[in-house]
Amino acid sequence: MDTSSESDSYDRMRGHRPRGREAHRRPGRDRARTRTSGNGGDDEAADISEKINTLANTLQDTSRNLTKVDRMLGQYREHTDDQTEAMALLRENLEESISQLQTQRLSRSNGVRSASASASTLHTSDLEACSGSEGQRFYPTSPLRDYTGTPGRRKRSQSAGVRFKDASLTGEDIHTLHQSLRDLRCDQQRLSGDLDREILRRNRSEIDTRRAMESLTEHMTTSQRQDSVSSRVERRLQELEREMHAEQRSTDRERRPEQRVAMSEELQETLRNRKAQNYERDGITARLLKTEREKSKMEQELERARILLEQSEDSRESLVQQVDDMRGELLRARKEKTELQRARLETFQPSAQPHGSHTDREEGRGALRGSDRLELEKEVAELRVQLCKASVLGEVEDLKRVLDRKEKERVRLSLKVEELSSELARREQQQLRMLEQLRDIQSRGQAEKRETEELLQESTRSRDELKTRAQEAVRQWRAKCRRLQKELEEARAQAQFHTDKASQAAREKESSQAQLKALSQQTEAARRELGEILGRLAQREEELHRKDVELSKTRQRQLSLEQEIREVREASAKLEEETRRQQAIQARLREENQRLEERAEIQAHRSKRDQDTEAELQGALERITSAHAQVVQRLAEEEKSRKDLQKATSELQAKLTVVQEERSTLGQQLHLEREVHQKELQSMKAMMEESRIKKDREMQDMLKLCHQEQDKTQALLKEVKADAASDKELCGVLSIKLDRMKDECDKLAAQLSTKDEAHALLLRKYQLLKQEMDDKVRSGERRRASESELEEKVLRMEAEQETILTSMGEELDAVCRSLARNGEDKLQAISQKPGLVKDPHRWLAETKTKLRWLCEEVQERDTREQHLRKQHHQTRDQLKALRQIRDSEQATLLQRLEQQEKLLHSLSTEKKDLLERSRRKEEEMRSLQDRVLDLEKNTRVALDHLESFPDKLCLLENFRDLEESQRQREMVEQRYSKYKDIVWDLQHQLDESKRRIQEYRDDKLDATSRSLRLAALSSSIKGSSTFLSSSLTSDKLSPHKHLTSSDLDDSAVNRTKPLTD
């Protein structure tokens, strides 16, 4: 930009004109020579009229330009008011979002980054690296002041201006005016350079924000893909709840016999655990729904932030256009100032021209003396003096007013430019904050990805554990089924034994028939024997009927056992899925609790592990309730402690709900952003549909597996039914045989009725002895079988007892180790020995001591949690006090802004008054122009009359020269004094404007420093532990953006240097 002086340019433009008195004398002499021919007065009047016309035209142009500038300033003020309102709304929304994000950051892991501590205000002069001492500088070009730091400066010649009689004094006044104008130009150039740099920097920041928004959209797509997992979990939980309700109803309807109670104790314990877990699942599902809502709200908040960024870009473009318009207006004002200065210098020429013309007249004319001519000359001189006075006074007053207006406009424009720079700095800060928020969101997304990977690993581990447990349960049920099969085989062997006996009886009957044929004498004895045989057959039939009943019962038992096996399989599958989901949900809850408070993390994890271990302990202890009543009471006490832990977890969940409500407020702020991202949502919906199709496929695969298992069970049922049918066929064949035997026995009874009674007595004795022997043999076999069964049961019970006790001891040791932080010596003292399992009393005593130690640890943790809660409440109170202080300071700043607005309003009213005065002066100038025209006509007539008296002209001209010289001296002195006053007023106004600008900047810096201190205090109070890490990372990431209050003061001082110069 051109920084050359206006005086040099003025000299170059007017270089072709003659300088000083020579310029005034030469045309005067020429005119004196031409007046002899009768045309001198017409030329002078024409010159004066031309100058007055030029002055009138320049004044009209300046008035038009000022009206245009006023209109533009009014429009700009309205636009700035709208922008201030929009910026206030944006500030409120961003402050709320920042406070909520800070609360969420405190609830998360140690990777928190505080955005408010690293945020710093930038100034327009600090945008580049060489803003203070290096780079582009705009030095003033005044020849009257000694600027030591401006090399290559041009010196102005003293002959550049118009010379009066006292040339030194008038030159200084004019040069001071030029210097003030040059300083204004330098300030304007510096401001324009700052604005250009700021526009370039804003363009770069826009590119960065766009890149950040693109990365954010990618992150949102990934997060929405992860939402499909949560929807799967919800659906599966609902299905499990329905299945659990159906199972509960079926279990209530079915009444099992006493023999099945001992075998299905494990299933009953699992059902009880399910009932306890149902309540937890309901809470977990509610939490999952809340988390999904929070995700949707976060998406809405991001959409709102994107809309706000677009609005800020539009407003920035409008501001750039307005700045360009203001530049054009400033250039016009400069041109007008130069034209006014030229016109003012030209007005000084007519005062010098009469002197030159009179000197020429002395040489060319004769002395005309007369009373008439003297009077006429006096009248003409008086008229000329009046004209000069009126023209000079009007011009001086107009110049004063124009200079006052221009300076006021310059001050206003400088204030507005500063306001624009401050608004641009604020918007830059907001963009920086938004970028930091976007980075925080990206870090959160990465943390969520890691969490999901950890959850998947934990789910695989829990799946493997559940598989092993289910396999063990299935093995136990298979062993029980094998036992039942053995019992069925024994029953079948007994039935075969009875059938063999029946066949033996049939053989005996055949032998008896042969004896009857051979021995007719022994018929009566045979008849008696047949009666006894019939009694035996009846008994055998009853025994067969009983065995059939027992077979039917055993078949029913098989069916019930098969149903139980199916139920156990289904329950195991459901339990596997439920445990996976519960573990995933519990892991999420644990991580959320860790983010809320760093100390509460460890306690939450351990409490949840304690809950899992206690649930397992309860399952194991409930198995031993039938044999150990004392252990049942202790388990009840453990259940009470578990309930206390659940209450503590419920309190933590309440805290989580509070945090989730705060997230919901953030979601409301980002609600507007969804309108912009409808296309992205459609693409995400397509992804969700694909994920649903995948889920359907997985469900179909699961259903196929279930159908395969059902087919296997149906095949087993068919085999069992086939066995039952074969047994029924055997029973039918045996019944047919029995009917035949009855018929034959009836026939034999008719034949044997004739037998002897002697054979009957012998046979009775023989039968009694046989019965006694058979009874003895059967009782011995039964005793042996019962003894073997009892021995096997005792061995199994002992083995089960040892395994249960060892598992209980290991689980208790694991719980103690998880709870013990520094008490390894206590654990070594409390830990069980391998030989204690055989001695149940000692084992029970050691379990008592362990449980007491666990209760004491839980109580200590409760006290720690209460202490942490108290600390949390204290920090909340401190934050409230700091917020109140910040609100009060904001109120004071708003009051100051209102006062400044009132001052601006008063200045606008003064400007209107000045415009009205300028209009009045223009009307007066027009009236003066009319008068001047009339006077010119009168002077022409008087000059024509004087030319007719050549003798008196010399005396008149001499008197005129003397009077005019004295009057010119007086006029120059008056002008000098007036210009001194004008220059002093201008300097005073400039000092006042500089002082106001400095005060405004100081207030602005105080407000920014206070806001930074409040943000730093709030961040330090909220997270004292995370503040150092976040500040270090922020310094590493953005060291060039970290500014302090001292840097701001330095920038303010560097800005005010050219003004003070």
PDB file of C-alpha atoms in Angstrom, residues 186-353:
ATOM      1  CA  CYS A 186      -1.443   4.769   8.399  1.00  0.00           C
ATOM      2  CA  ASP A 187      -3.887   3.508  11.010  1.00  0.00           C
ATOM      3  CA  GLN A 188      -6.382   2.598   8.329  1.00  0.00           C
ATOM      4  CA  GLN A 189      -3.727   0.790   6.318  1.00  0.00           C
ATOM      5  CA  ARG A 190      -2.595  -1.133   9.370  1.00  0.00           C
ATOM      6  CA  LEU A 191      -6.172  -2.137  10.156  1.00  0.00           C
ATOM      7  CA  SER A 192      -6.765  -3.224   6.567  1.00  0.00           C
ATOM      8  CA  GLY A 193      -3.589  -5.328   6.682  1.00  0.00           C
ATOM      9  CA  ASP A 194      -4.705  -6.958   9.938  1.00  0.00           C
ATOM     10  CA  LEU A 195      -8.103  -7.708   8.416  1.00  0.00           C
ATOM     11  CA  ASP A 196      -6.504  -9.311   5.345  1.00  0.00           C
ATOM     12  CA  ARG A 197      -4.309 -11.509   7.526  1.00  0.00           C
ATOM     13  CA  GLU A 198      -7.252 -12.470   9.669  1.00  0.00           C
ATOM     14  CA  ILE A 199      -9.309 -13.390   6.602  1.00  0.00           C
ATOM     15  CA  LEU A 200      -6.494 -15.664   5.381  1.00  0.00           C
ATOM     16  CA  ARG A 201      -6.218 -17.301   8.774  1.00  0.00           C
ATOM     17  CA  ARG A 202      -9.987 -17.778   8.945  1.00  0.00           C
ATOM     18  CA  ASN A 203      -9.946 -19.524   5.572  1.00  0.00           C
ATOM     19  CA  ARG A 204      -7.302 -21.922   6.903  1.00  0.00           C
ATOM     20  CA  SER A 205      -9.366 -22.558  10.043  1.00  0.00           C
ATOM     21  CA  GLU A 206     -12.417 -23.263   7.859  1.00  0.00           C
ATOM     22  CA  ILE A 207     -10.458 -25.932   5.996  1.00  0.00           C
ATOM     23  CA  ASP A 208      -9.421 -27.495   9.334  1.00  0.00           C
ATOM     24  CA  THR A 209     -13.024 -27.449  10.617  1.00  0.00           C
ATOM     25  CA  ARG A 210     -14.276 -29.135   7.465  1.00  0.00           C
ATOM     26  CA  ARG A 211     -11.700 -31.889   7.838  1.00  0.00           C
ATOM     27  CA  ALA A 212     -12.706 -32.333  11.473  1.00  0.00           C
ATOM     28  CA  MET A 213     -16.380 -32.541  10.513  1.00  0.00           C
ATOM     29  CA  GLU A 214     -15.617 -35.208   7.909  1.00  0.00           C
ATOM     30  CA  SER A 215     -13.761 -37.267  10.500  1.00  0.00           C
ATOM     31  CA  LEU A 216     -16.682 -36.743  12.878  1.00  0.00           C
ATOM     32  CA  THR A 217     -19.176 -38.039  10.303  1.00  0.00           C
ATOM     33  CA  GLU A 218     -17.031 -41.165   9.870  1.00  0.00           C
ATOM     34  CA  HIS A 219     -17.012 -41.606  13.632  1.00  0.00           C
ATOM     35  CA  MET A 220     -20.805 -41.220  13.751  1.00  0.00           C
ATOM     36  CA  THR A 221     -21.242 -43.914  11.098  1.00  0.00           C
ATOM     37  CA  THR A 222     -19.093 -46.319  13.130  1.00  0.00           C
ATOM     38  CA  SER A 223     -20.980 -45.492  16.348  1.00  0.00           C
ATOM     39  CA  GLN A 224     -24.339 -46.088  14.640  1.00  0.00           C
ATOM     40  CA  ARG A 225     -23.061 -49.455  13.422  1.00  0.00           C
ATOM     41  CA  GLN A 226     -22.268 -50.341  16.994  1.00  0.00           C
ATOM     42  CA  ASP A 227     -25.847 -49.476  17.984  1.00  0.00           C
ATOM     43  CA  SER A 228     -26.990 -52.674  16.252  1.00  0.00           C
ATOM     44  CA  VAL A 229     -25.319 -54.714  19.011  1.00  0.00           C
ATOM     45  CA  SER A 230     -27.368 -52.902  21.666  1.00  0.00           C
ATOM     46  CA  SER A 231     -30.605 -53.557  19.725  1.00  0.00           C
ATOM     47  CA  ARG A 232     -29.684 -57.250  19.564  1.00  0.00           C
ATOM     48  CA  VAL A 233     -29.080 -57.307  23.282  1.00  0.00           C
ATOM     49  CA  GLU A 234     -32.455 -55.677  23.972  1.00  0.00           C
ATOM     50  CA  ARG A 235     -34.361 -58.137  21.809  1.00  0.00           C
ATOM     51  CA  ARG A 236     -32.601 -61.124  23.293  1.00  0.00           C
ATOM     52  CA  LEU A 237     -33.273 -59.849  26.832  1.00  0.00           C
ATOM     53  CA  GLN A 238     -36.971 -59.480  26.054  1.00  0.00           C
ATOM     54  CA  GLU A 239     -37.093 -63.024  24.681  1.00  0.00           C
ATOM     55  CA  LEU A 240     -35.314 -64.320  27.770  1.00  0.00           C
ATOM     56  CA  GLU A 241     -37.766 -62.518  30.038  1.00  0.00           C
ATOM     57  CA  ARG A 242     -40.683 -64.141  28.238  1.00  0.00           C
ATOM     58  CA  GLU A 243     -39.078 -67.562  28.433  1.00  0.00           C
ATOM     59  CA  MET A 244     -38.339 -67.080  32.132  1.00  0.00           C
ATOM     60  CA  HIS A 245     -41.956 -66.169  32.854  1.00  0.00           C
ATOM     61  CA  ALA A 246     -43.125 -69.262  30.935  1.00  0.00           C
ATOM     62  CA  GLU A 247     -40.683 -71.461  32.828  1.00  0.00           C
ATOM     63  CA  GLN A 248     -41.816 -70.047  36.161  1.00  0.00           C
ATOM     64  CA  ARG A 249     -45.437 -70.842  35.319  1.00  0.00           C
ATOM     65  CA  SER A 250     -44.563 -74.364  34.212  1.00  0.00           C
ATOM     66  CA  THR A 251     -42.548 -74.978  37.390  1.00  0.00           C
ATOM     67  CA  ASP A 252     -45.431 -73.733  39.540  1.00  0.00           C
ATOM     68  CA  ARG A 253     -47.893 -76.068  37.827  1.00  0.00           C
ATOM     69  CA  GLU A 254     -45.723 -79.157  38.002  1.00  0.00           C
ATOM     70  CA  ARG A 255     -45.576 -80.949  41.330  1.00  0.00           C
ATOM     71  CA  ARG A 256     -42.731 -83.339  41.521  1.00  0.00           C
ATOM     72  CA  PRO A 257     -42.608 -86.348  43.843  1.00  0.00           C
ATOM     73  CA  GLU A 258     -40.315 -86.678  46.796  1.00  0.00           C
ATOM     74  CA  GLN A 259     -37.857 -88.935  44.986  1.00  0.00           C
ATOM     75  CA  ARG A 260     -37.064 -86.204  42.401  1.00  0.00           C
ATOM     76  CA  VAL A 261     -36.380 -83.465  44.975  1.00  0.00           C
ATOM     77  CA  ALA A 262     -32.878 -84.705  45.752  1.00  0.00           C
ATOM     78  CA  MET A 263     -32.018 -85.020  42.052  1.00  0.00           C
ATOM     79  CA  SER A 264     -33.386 -81.576  40.963  1.00  0.00           C
ATOM     80  CA  GLU A 265     -31.968 -79.420  43.774  1.00  0.00           C
ATOM     81  CA  GLU A 266     -29.489 -77.865  41.387  1.00  0.00           C
ATOM     82  CA  LEU A 267     -32.266 -76.869  39.011  1.00  0.00           C
ATOM     83  CA  GLN A 268     -34.221 -75.249  41.836  1.00  0.00           C
ATOM     84  CA  GLU A 269     -31.150 -73.270  42.864  1.00  0.00           C
ATOM     85  CA  THR A 270     -30.684 -72.043  39.294  1.00  0.00           C
ATOM     86  CA  LEU A 271     -34.332 -70.943  39.180  1.00  0.00           C
ATOM     87  CA  ARG A 272     -33.904 -69.009  42.396  1.00  0.00           C
ATOM     88  CA  ASN A 273     -30.824 -67.328  41.003  1.00  0.00           C
ATOM     89  CA  ARG A 274     -32.798 -66.468  37.880  1.00  0.00           C
ATOM     90  CA  LYS A 275     -35.532 -64.833  39.923  1.00  0.00           C
ATOM     91  CA  ALA A 276     -32.921 -62.714  41.680  1.00  0.00           C
ATOM     92  CA  GLN A 277     -31.302 -61.836  38.354  1.00  0.00           C
ATOM     93  CA  ASN A 278     -34.584 -60.886  36.646  1.00  0.00           C
ATOM     94  CA  TYR A 279     -34.768 -57.719  38.697  1.00  0.00           C
ATOM     95  CA  GLU A 280     -31.210 -56.871  37.741  1.00  0.00           C
ATOM     96  CA  ARG A 281     -32.001 -57.495  34.071  1.00  0.00           C
ATOM     97  CA  ASP A 282     -34.910 -55.070  34.179  1.00  0.00           C
ATOM     98  CA  GLY A 283     -32.617 -52.336  35.478  1.00  0.00           C
ATOM     99  CA  ILE A 284     -29.964 -53.225  32.909  1.00  0.00           C
ATOM    100  CA  THR A 285     -32.459 -53.034  30.037  1.00  0.00           C
ATOM    101  CA  ALA A 286     -33.590 -49.618  31.266  1.00  0.00           C
ATOM    102  CA  ARG A 287     -29.965 -48.506  31.338  1.00  0.00           C
ATOM    103  CA  LEU A 288     -29.379 -49.756  27.815  1.00  0.00           C
ATOM    104  CA  LEU A 289     -32.407 -47.822  26.576  1.00  0.00           C
ATOM    105  CA  LYS A 290     -31.099 -44.700  28.292  1.00  0.00           C
ATOM    106  CA  THR A 291     -27.672 -45.158  26.697  1.00  0.00           C
ATOM    107  CA  GLU A 292     -29.267 -45.446  23.247  1.00  0.00           C
ATOM    108  CA  ARG A 293     -31.286 -42.300  23.869  1.00  0.00           C
ATOM    109  CA  GLU A 294     -28.114 -40.537  24.924  1.00  0.00           C
ATOM    110  CA  LYS A 295     -26.405 -41.617  21.723  1.00  0.00           C
ATOM    111  CA  SER A 296     -29.264 -40.230  19.642  1.00  0.00           C
ATOM    112  CA  LYS A 297     -29.121 -36.992  21.612  1.00  0.00           C
ATOM    113  CA  MET A 298     -25.364 -36.724  21.065  1.00  0.00           C
ATOM    114  CA  GLU A 299     -25.986 -37.120  17.331  1.00  0.00           C
ATOM    115  CA  GLN A 300     -28.542 -34.301  17.477  1.00  0.00           C
ATOM    116  CA  GLU A 301     -26.039 -32.118  19.327  1.00  0.00           C
ATOM    117  CA  LEU A 302     -23.419 -32.741  16.663  1.00  0.00           C
ATOM    118  CA  GLU A 303     -25.921 -31.761  13.969  1.00  0.00           C
ATOM    119  CA  ARG A 304     -26.659 -28.541  15.837  1.00  0.00           C
ATOM    120  CA  ALA A 305     -22.952 -27.771  16.127  1.00  0.00           C
ATOM    121  CA  ARG A 306     -22.539 -28.307  12.394  1.00  0.00           C
ATOM    122  CA  ILE A 307     -25.428 -25.924  11.653  1.00  0.00           C
ATOM    123  CA  LEU A 308     -23.907 -23.317  13.949  1.00  0.00           C
ATOM    124  CA  LEU A 309     -20.577 -23.640  12.156  1.00  0.00           C
ATOM    125  CA  GLU A 310     -22.281 -23.089   8.804  1.00  0.00           C
ATOM    126  CA  GLN A 311     -24.081 -20.039  10.179  1.00  0.00           C
ATOM    127  CA  SER A 312     -20.789 -18.650  11.509  1.00  0.00           C
ATOM    128  CA  GLU A 313     -19.225 -19.121   8.051  1.00  0.00           C
ATOM    129  CA  ASP A 314     -22.091 -17.202   6.416  1.00  0.00           C
ATOM    130  CA  SER A 315     -21.814 -14.389   8.966  1.00  0.00           C
ATOM    131  CA  ARG A 316     -18.044 -14.279   8.410  1.00  0.00           C
ATOM    132  CA  GLU A 317     -18.552 -13.830   4.661  1.00  0.00           C
ATOM    133  CA  SER A 318     -21.027 -11.017   5.269  1.00  0.00           C
ATOM    134  CA  LEU A 319     -18.523  -9.362   7.630  1.00  0.00           C
ATOM    135  CA  VAL A 320     -15.808  -9.575   4.987  1.00  0.00           C
ATOM    136  CA  GLN A 321     -18.118  -7.891   2.477  1.00  0.00           C
ATOM    137  CA  GLN A 322     -18.939  -5.167   4.970  1.00  0.00           C
ATOM    138  CA  VAL A 323     -15.237  -4.602   5.674  1.00  0.00           C
ATOM    139  CA  ASP A 324     -14.627  -4.222   1.915  1.00  0.00           C
ATOM    140  CA  ASP A 325     -17.463  -1.692   1.714  1.00  0.00           C
ATOM    141  CA  MET A 326     -15.987   0.242   4.627  1.00  0.00           C
ATOM    142  CA  ARG A 327     -12.621   0.283   2.886  1.00  0.00           C
ATOM    143  CA  GLY A 328     -14.185   1.772  -0.236  1.00  0.00           C
ATOM    144  CA  GLU A 329     -15.926   4.397   1.861  1.00  0.00           C
ATOM    145  CA  LEU A 330     -12.661   5.280   3.619  1.00  0.00           C
ATOM    146  CA  LEU A 331     -10.918   5.722   0.269  1.00  0.00           C
ATOM    147  CA  ARG A 332     -13.701   8.020  -0.874  1.00  0.00           C
ATOM    148  CA  ALA A 333     -13.377  10.034   2.327  1.00  0.00           C
ATOM    149  CA  ARG A 334      -9.627  10.397   1.677  1.00  0.00           C
ATOM    150  CA  LYS A 335     -10.266  11.669  -1.827  1.00  0.00           C
ATOM    151  CA  GLU A 336     -12.794  14.158  -0.508  1.00  0.00           C
ATOM    152  CA  LYS A 337     -10.282  15.376   2.098  1.00  0.00           C
ATOM    153  CA  THR A 338      -7.657  15.978  -0.584  1.00  0.00           C
ATOM    154  CA  GLU A 339     -10.163  17.860  -2.724  1.00  0.00           C
ATOM    155  CA  LEU A 340     -11.178  20.012   0.246  1.00  0.00           C
ATOM    156  CA  GLN A 341      -7.530  20.827   0.996  1.00  0.00           C
ATOM    157  CA  ARG A 342      -6.942  21.825  -2.603  1.00  0.00           C
ATOM    158  CA  ALA A 343     -10.042  24.034  -2.584  1.00  0.00           C
ATOM    159  CA  ARG A 344      -8.937  25.621   0.697  1.00  0.00           C
ATOM    160  CA  LEU A 345      -5.497  26.418  -0.735  1.00  0.00           C
ATOM    161  CA  GLU A 346      -7.070  27.866  -3.848  1.00  0.00           C
ATOM    162  CA  THR A 347      -9.238  30.201  -1.718  1.00  0.00           C
ATOM    163  CA  PHE A 348      -6.107  31.847  -0.383  1.00  0.00           C
ATOM    164  CA  GLN A 349      -5.151  32.986  -3.898  1.00  0.00           C
ATOM    165  CA  PRO A 350      -7.823  35.714  -4.422  1.00  0.00           C
ATOM    166  CA  SER A 351      -6.647  37.538  -1.289  1.00  0.00           C
ATOM    167  CA  ALA A 352      -3.172  37.856  -2.797  1.00  0.00           C
ATOM    168  CA  GLN A 353      -4.268  38.623  -6.340  1.00  0.00           C
TER     169      GLN A 353
END
